PDB file of C-alpha atoms in Angstrom:
ATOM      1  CA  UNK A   1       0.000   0.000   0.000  1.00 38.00           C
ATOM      2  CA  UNK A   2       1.598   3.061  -1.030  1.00 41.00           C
ATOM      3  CA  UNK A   3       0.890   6.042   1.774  1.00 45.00           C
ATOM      4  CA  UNK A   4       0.186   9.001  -0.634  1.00 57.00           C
ATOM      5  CA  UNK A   5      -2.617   6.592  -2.359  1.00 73.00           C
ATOM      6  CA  UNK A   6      -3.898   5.886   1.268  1.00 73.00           C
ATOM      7  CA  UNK A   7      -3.645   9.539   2.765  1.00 75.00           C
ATOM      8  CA  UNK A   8      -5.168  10.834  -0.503  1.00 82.00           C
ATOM      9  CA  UNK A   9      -8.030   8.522  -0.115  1.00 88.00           C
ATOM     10  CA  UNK A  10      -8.545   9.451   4.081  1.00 85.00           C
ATOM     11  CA  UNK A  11      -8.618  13.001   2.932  1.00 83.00           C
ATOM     12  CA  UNK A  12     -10.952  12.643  -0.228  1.00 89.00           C
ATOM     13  CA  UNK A  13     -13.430  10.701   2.598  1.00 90.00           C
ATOM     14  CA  UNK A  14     -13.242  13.454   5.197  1.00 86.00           C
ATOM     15  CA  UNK A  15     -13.575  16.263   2.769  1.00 85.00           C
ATOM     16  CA  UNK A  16     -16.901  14.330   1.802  1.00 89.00           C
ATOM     17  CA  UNK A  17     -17.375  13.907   5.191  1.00 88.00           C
ATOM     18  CA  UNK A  18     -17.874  17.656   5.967  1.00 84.00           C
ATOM     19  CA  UNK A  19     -20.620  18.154   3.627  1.00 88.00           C
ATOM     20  CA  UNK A  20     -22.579  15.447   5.640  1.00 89.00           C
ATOM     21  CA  UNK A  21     -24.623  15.505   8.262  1.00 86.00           C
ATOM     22  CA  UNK A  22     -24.521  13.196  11.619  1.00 84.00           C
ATOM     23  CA  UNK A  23     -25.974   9.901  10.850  1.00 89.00           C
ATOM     24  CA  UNK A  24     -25.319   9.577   7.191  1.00 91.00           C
ATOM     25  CA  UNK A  25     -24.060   6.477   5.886  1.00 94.00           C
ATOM     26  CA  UNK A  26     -20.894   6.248   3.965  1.00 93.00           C
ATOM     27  CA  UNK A  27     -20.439   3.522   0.829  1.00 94.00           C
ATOM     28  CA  UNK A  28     -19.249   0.289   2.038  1.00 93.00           C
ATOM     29  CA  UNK A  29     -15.896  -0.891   1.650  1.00 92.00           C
ATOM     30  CA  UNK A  30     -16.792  -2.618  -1.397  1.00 93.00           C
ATOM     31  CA  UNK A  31     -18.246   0.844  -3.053  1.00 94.00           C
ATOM     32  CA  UNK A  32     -14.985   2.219  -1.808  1.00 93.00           C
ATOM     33  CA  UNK A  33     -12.850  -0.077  -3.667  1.00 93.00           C
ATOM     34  CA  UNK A  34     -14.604   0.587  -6.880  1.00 93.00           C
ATOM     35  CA  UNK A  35     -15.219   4.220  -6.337  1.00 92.00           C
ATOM     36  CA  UNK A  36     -11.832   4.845  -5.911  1.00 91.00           C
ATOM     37  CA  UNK A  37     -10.008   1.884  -7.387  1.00 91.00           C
ATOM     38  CA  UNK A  38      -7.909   0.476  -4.366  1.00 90.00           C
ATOM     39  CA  UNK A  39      -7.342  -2.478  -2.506  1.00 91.00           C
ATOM     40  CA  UNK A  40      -9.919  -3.549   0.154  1.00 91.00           C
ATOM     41  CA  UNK A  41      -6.521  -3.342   2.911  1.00 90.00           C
ATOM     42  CA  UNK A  42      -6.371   0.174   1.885  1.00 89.00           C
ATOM     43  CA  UNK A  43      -9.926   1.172   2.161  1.00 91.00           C
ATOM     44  CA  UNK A  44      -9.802  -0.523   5.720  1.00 90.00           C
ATOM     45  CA  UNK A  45      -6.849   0.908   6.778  1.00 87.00           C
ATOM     46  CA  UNK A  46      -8.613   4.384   6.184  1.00 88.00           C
ATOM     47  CA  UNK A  47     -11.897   3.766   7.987  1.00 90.00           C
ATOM     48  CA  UNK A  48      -9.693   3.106  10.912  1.00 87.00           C
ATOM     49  CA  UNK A  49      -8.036   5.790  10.593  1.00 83.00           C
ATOM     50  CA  UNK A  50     -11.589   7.993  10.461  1.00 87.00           C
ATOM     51  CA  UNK A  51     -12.797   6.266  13.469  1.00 87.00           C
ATOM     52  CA  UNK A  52      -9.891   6.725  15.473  1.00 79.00           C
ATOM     53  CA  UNK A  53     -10.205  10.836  14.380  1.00 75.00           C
ATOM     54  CA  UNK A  54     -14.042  10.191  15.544  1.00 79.00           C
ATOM     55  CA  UNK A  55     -15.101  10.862  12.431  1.00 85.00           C
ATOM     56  CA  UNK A  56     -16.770   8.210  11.635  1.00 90.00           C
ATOM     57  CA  UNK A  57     -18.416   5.129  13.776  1.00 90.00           C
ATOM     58  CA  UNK A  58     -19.190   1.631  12.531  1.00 89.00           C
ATOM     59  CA  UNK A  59     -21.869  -0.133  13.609  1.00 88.00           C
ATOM     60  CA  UNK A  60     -21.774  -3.870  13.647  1.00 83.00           C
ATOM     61  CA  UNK A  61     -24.163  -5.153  10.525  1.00 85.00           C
ATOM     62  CA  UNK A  62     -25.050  -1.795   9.647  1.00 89.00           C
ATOM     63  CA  UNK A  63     -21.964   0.052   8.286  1.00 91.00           C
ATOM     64  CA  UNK A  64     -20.104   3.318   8.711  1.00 93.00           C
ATOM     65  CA  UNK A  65     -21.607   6.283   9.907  1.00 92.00           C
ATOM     66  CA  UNK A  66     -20.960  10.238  10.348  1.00 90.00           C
ATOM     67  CA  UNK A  67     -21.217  11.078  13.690  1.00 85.00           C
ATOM     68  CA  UNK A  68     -21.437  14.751  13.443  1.00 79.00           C
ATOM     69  CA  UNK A  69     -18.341  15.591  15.811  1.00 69.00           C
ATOM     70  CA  UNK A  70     -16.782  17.784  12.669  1.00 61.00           C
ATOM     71  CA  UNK A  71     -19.642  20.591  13.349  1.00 58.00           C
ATOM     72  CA  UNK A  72     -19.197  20.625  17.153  1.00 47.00           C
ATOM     73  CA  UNK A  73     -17.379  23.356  19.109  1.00 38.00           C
ATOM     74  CA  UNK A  74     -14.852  22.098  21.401  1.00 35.00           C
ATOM     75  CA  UNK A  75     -16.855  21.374  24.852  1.00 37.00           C
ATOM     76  CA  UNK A  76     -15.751  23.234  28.053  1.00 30.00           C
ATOM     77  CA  UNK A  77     -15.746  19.793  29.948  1.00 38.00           C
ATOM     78  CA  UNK A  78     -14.718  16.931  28.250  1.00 43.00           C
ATOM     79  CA  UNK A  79     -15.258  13.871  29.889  1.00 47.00           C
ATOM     80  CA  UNK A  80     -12.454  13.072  32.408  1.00 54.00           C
ATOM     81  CA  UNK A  81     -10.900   9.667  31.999  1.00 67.00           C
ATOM     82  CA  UNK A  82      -9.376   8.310  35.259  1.00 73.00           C
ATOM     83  CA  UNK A  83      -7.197   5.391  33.575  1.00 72.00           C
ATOM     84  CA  UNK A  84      -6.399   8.342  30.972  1.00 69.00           C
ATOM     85  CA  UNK A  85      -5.385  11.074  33.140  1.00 70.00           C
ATOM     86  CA  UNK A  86      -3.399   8.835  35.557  1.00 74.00           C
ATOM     87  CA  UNK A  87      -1.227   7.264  33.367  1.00 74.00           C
ATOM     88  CA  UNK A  88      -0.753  10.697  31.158  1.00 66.00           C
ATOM     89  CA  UNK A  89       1.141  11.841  35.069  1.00 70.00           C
ATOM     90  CA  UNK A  90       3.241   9.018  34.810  1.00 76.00           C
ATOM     91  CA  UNK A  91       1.292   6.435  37.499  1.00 79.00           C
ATOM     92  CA  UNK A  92      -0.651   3.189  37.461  1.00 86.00           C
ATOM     93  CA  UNK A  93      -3.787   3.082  37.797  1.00 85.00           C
ATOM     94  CA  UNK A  94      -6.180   0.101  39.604  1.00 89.00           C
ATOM     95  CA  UNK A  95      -9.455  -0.105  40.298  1.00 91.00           C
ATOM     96  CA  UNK A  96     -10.454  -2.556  42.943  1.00 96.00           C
ATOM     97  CA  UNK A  97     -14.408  -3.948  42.620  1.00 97.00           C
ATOM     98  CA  UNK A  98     -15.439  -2.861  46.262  1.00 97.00           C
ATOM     99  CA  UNK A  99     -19.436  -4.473  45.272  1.00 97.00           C
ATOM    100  CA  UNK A 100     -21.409  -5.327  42.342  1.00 97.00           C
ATOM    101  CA  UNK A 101     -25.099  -6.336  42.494  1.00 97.00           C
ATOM    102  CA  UNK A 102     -28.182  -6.566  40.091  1.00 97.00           C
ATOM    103  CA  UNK A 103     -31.697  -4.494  41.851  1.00 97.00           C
ATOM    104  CA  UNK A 104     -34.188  -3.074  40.715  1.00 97.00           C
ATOM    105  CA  UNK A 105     -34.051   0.829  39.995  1.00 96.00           C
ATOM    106  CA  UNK A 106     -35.466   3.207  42.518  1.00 95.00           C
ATOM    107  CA  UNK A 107     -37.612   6.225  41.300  1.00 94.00           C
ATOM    108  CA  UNK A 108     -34.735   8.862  41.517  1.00 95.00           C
ATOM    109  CA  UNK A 109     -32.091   6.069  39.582  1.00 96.00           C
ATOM    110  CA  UNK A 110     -35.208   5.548  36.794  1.00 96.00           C
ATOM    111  CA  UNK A 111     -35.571   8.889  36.180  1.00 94.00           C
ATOM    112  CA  UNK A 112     -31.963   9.919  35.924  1.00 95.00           C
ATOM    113  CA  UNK A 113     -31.493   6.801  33.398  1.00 96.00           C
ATOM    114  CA  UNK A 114     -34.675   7.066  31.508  1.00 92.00           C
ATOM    115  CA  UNK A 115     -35.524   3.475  32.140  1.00 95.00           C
ATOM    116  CA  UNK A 116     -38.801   2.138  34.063  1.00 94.00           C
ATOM    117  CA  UNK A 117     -39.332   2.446  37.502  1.00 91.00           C
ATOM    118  CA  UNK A 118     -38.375  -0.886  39.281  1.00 90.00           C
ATOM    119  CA  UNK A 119     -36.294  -2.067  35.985  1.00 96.00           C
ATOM    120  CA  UNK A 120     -33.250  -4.188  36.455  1.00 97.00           C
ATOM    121  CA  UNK A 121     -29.981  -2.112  36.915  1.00 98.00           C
ATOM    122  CA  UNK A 122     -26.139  -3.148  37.672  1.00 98.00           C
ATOM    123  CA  UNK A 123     -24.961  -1.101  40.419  1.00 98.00           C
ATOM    124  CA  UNK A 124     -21.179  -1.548  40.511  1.00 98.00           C
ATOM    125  CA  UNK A 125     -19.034   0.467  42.895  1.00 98.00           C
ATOM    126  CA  UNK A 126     -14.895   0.889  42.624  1.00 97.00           C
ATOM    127  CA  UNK A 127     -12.499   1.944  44.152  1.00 97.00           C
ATOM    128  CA  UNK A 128     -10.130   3.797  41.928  1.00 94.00           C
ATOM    129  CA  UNK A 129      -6.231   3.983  42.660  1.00 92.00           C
ATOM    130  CA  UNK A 130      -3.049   5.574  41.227  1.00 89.00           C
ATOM    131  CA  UNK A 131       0.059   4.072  42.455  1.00 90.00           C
ATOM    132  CA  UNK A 132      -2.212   1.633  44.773  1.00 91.00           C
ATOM    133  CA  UNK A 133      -2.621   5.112  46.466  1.00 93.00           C
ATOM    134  CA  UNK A 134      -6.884   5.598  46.995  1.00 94.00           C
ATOM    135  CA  UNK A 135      -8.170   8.619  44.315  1.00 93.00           C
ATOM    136  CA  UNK A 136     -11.991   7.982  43.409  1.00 94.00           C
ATOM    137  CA  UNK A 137     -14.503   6.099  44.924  1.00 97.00           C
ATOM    138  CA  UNK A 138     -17.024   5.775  41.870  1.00 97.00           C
ATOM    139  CA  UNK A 139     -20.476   4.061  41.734  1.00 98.00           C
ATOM    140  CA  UNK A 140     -21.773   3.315  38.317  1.00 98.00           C
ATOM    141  CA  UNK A 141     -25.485   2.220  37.306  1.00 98.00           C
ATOM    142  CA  UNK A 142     -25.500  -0.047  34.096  1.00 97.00           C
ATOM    143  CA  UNK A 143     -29.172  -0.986  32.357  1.00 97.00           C
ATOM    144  CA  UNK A 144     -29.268  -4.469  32.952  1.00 97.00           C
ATOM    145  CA  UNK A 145     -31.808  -6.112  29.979  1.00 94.00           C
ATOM    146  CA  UNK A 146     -29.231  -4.255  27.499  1.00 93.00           C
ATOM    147  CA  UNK A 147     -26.040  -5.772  29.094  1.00 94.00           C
ATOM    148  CA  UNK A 148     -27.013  -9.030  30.788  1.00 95.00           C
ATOM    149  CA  UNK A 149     -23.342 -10.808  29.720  1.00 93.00           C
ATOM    150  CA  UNK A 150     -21.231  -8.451  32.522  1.00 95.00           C
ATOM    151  CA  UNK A 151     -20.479  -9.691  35.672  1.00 95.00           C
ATOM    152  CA  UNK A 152     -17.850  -8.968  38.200  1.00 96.00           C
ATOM    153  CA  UNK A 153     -15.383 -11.328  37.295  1.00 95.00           C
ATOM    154  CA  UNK A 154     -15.712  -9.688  33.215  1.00 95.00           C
ATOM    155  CA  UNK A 155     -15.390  -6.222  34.493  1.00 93.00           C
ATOM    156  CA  UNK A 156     -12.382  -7.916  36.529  1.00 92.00           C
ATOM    157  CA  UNK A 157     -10.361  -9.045  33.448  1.00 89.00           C
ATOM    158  CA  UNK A 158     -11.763  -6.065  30.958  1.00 86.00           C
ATOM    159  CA  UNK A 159     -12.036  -2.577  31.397  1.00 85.00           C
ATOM    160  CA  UNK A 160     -15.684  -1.264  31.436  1.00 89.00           C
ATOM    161  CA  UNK A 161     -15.680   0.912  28.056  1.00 85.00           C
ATOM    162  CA  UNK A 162     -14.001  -2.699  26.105  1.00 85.00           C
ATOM    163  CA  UNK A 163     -17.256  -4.016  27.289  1.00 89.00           C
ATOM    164  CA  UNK A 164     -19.382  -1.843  26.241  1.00 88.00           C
ATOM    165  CA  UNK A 165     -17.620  -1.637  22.742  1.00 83.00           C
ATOM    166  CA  UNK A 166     -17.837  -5.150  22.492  1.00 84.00           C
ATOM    167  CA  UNK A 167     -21.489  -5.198  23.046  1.00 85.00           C
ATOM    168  CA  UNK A 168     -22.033  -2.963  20.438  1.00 80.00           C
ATOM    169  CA  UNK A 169     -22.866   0.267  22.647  1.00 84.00           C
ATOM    170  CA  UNK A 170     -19.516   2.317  21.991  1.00 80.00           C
ATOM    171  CA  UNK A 171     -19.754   5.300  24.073  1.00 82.00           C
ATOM    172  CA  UNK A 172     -20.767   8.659  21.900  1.00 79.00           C
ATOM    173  CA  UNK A 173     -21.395  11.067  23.974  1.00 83.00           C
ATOM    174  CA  UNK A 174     -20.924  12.373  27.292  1.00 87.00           C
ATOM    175  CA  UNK A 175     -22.486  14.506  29.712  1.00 89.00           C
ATOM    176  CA  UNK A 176     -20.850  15.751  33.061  1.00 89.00           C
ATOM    177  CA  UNK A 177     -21.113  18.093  35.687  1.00 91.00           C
ATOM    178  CA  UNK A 178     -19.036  18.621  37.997  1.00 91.00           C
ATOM    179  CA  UNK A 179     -19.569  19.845  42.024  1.00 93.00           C
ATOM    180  CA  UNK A 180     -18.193  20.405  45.283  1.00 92.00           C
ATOM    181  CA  UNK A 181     -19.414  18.020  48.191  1.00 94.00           C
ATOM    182  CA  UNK A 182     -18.228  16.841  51.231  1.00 94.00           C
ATOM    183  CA  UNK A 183     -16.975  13.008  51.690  1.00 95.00           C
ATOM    184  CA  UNK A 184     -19.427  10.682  54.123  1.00 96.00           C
ATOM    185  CA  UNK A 185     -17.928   8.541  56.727  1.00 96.00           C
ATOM    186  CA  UNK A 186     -17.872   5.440  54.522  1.00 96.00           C
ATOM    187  CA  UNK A 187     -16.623   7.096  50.994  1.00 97.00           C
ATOM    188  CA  UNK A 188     -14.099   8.838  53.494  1.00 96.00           C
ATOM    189  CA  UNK A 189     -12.391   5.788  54.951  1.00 97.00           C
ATOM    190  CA  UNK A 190     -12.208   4.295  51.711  1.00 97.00           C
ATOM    191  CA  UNK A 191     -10.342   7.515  50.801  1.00 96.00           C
ATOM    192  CA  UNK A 192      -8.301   7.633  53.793  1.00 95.00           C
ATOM    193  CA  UNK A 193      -9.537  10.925  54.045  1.00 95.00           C
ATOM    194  CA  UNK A 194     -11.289  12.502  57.260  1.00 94.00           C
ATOM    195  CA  UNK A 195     -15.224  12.651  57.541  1.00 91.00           C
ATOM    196  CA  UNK A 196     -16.186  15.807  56.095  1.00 91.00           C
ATOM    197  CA  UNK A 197     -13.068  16.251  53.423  1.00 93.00           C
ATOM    198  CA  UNK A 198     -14.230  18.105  50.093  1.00 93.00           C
ATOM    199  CA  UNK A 199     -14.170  16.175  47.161  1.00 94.00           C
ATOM    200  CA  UNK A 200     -14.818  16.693  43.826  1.00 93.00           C
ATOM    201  CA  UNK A 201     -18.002  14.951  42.592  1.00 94.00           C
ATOM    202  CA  UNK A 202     -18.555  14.272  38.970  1.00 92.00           C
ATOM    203  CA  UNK A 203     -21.984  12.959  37.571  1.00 95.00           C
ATOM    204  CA  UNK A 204     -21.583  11.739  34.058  1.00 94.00           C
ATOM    205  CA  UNK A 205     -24.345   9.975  31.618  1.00 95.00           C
ATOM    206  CA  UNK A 206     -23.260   8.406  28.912  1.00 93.00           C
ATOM    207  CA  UNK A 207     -24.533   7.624  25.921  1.00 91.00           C
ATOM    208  CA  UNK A 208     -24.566   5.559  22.698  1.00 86.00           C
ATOM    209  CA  UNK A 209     -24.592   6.980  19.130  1.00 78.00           C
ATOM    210  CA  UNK A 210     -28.240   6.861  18.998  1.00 81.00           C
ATOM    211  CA  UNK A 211     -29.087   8.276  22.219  1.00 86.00           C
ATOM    212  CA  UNK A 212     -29.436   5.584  24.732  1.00 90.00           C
ATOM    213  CA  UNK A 213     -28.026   5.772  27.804  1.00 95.00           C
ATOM    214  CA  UNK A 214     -25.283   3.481  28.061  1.00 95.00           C
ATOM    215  CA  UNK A 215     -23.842   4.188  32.321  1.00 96.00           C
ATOM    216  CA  UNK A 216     -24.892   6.829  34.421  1.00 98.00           C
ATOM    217  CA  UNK A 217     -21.757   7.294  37.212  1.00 97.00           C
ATOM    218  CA  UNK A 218     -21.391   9.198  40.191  1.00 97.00           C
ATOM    219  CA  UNK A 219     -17.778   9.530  41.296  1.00 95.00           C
ATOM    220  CA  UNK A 220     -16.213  11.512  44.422  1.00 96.00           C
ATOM    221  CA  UNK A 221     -12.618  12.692  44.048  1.00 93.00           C
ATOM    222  CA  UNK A 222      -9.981  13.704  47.004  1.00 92.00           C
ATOM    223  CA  UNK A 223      -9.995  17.204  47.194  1.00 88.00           C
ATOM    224  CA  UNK A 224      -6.360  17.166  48.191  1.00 87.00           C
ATOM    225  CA  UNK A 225      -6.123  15.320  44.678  1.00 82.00           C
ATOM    226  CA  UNK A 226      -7.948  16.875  42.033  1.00 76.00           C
ATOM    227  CA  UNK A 227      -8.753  20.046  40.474  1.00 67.00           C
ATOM    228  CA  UNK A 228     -10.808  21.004  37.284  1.00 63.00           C
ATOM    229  CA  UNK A 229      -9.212  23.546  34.719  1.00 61.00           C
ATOM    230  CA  UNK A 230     -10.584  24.289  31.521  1.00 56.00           C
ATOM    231  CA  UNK A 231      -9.255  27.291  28.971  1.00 54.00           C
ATOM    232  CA  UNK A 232     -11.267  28.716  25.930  1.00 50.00           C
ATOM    233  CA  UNK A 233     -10.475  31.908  23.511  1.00 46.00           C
ATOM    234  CA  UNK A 234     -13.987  34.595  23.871  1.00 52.00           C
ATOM    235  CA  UNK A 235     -15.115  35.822  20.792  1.00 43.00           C
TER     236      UNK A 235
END
């Protein structure tokens, strides 16, 4: 595969691209090959390379799709990523499994997930560590009828977002806000923090391309720990 013929064709695609709207389907990899007279590898090589830009998303028996991200501003609060962020400062990260259960939803958790009241839920709560030193204690609420294969041990061996790629729900968007709260006793010990310690608490829903709500998380950060920064030019 010769790279001018490949970065030719990735930029041909995205210029396309930008005259599309979000959830327009692009020609198969077969079209692609004919349309533009190149080697299935080479056509596959550049879809990858416009879903990893987030261009693009493919949907398992469906196809390829524009998911709209090229006419977004850049958001004041992207989503934080724990595993991300911890590594990025040069630690390891860990997350230890401190309970995981299947209930039914109460009427404050079915209303925050848009599901039924008394629907099945997966309520899984972690522990999450840099350096095996305590950082976030995070409890996350998972619809169960959509994701009935996790369990603790899978979530043990496989990060959470794998999962949910795997089952076909890649996350697409995100939604956070963030607060300032004080720790309880319990979330506090975990911590190693005294009763009472601010934290920073984060609420995110996430969801999949076509709206559905894929985890809704609340997670309480050390306030010794963390701090949220964002810069932006004014017009």
């Amino acid at each position: 595969m010769k790279m001018s013929l490949y970065s030719e064709l990735v930029k041909d695609i995205t210029d396309k691209i930008y005259t599309m709207e979000k959830g327009d389907k692009i020609p198969s990899e077969r079209q692609l090959c004919i349309d533009y007279d190149v080697s299935r590898t080479t056509v596959r090589n550049a879809i990858r390379q416009l879903v990893s830009s987030g261009l693009i998303i493919q949907i398992q028996g469906k196809g390829s799709f524009v998911t709209g991200k090229h006419k977004l501003t850049d958001n004041l609060s992207n989503y934080y990523s724990f595993t991300q962020r911890t590594i990025a400062n040069g630690m390891v990260p860990k997350s230890e499994i401190l309970d995981f259960r299947i209930k039914k939803a109460n009427k404050d958790l079915a209303k925050q997930m848009q599901i039924n009241n008394a629907d099945l839920i997966i309520e899984l709560v972690r522990l999450r560590l840099a350096d095996d030193e305590p950082m976030m204690y995070e409890t996350t609420y998972i619809p169960y009828d959509r994701f009935t294969n996790i369990s603790r041990e899978l979530i043990s061996e496989k990060p959470l977002y794998d999962i949910f790629d795997e089952s076909n729900a890649a996350i697409f968007t995100v939604n956070e806000r963030f607060s300032v709260s004080k720790l309880n006793n319990k979330i506090a010990n975990f911590l190693g923090q005294n009763p009472d310690a601010p934290s920073l608490k984060i609420i995110r829903k996430s969801f999949d391309f076509d709206e559905n709500l894929v985890e809704y998380t609340i997670s309480y950060a050390r306030g010794d720990k963390f701090y949220y920064e964002t810069s932006y030019s004014p017009r």
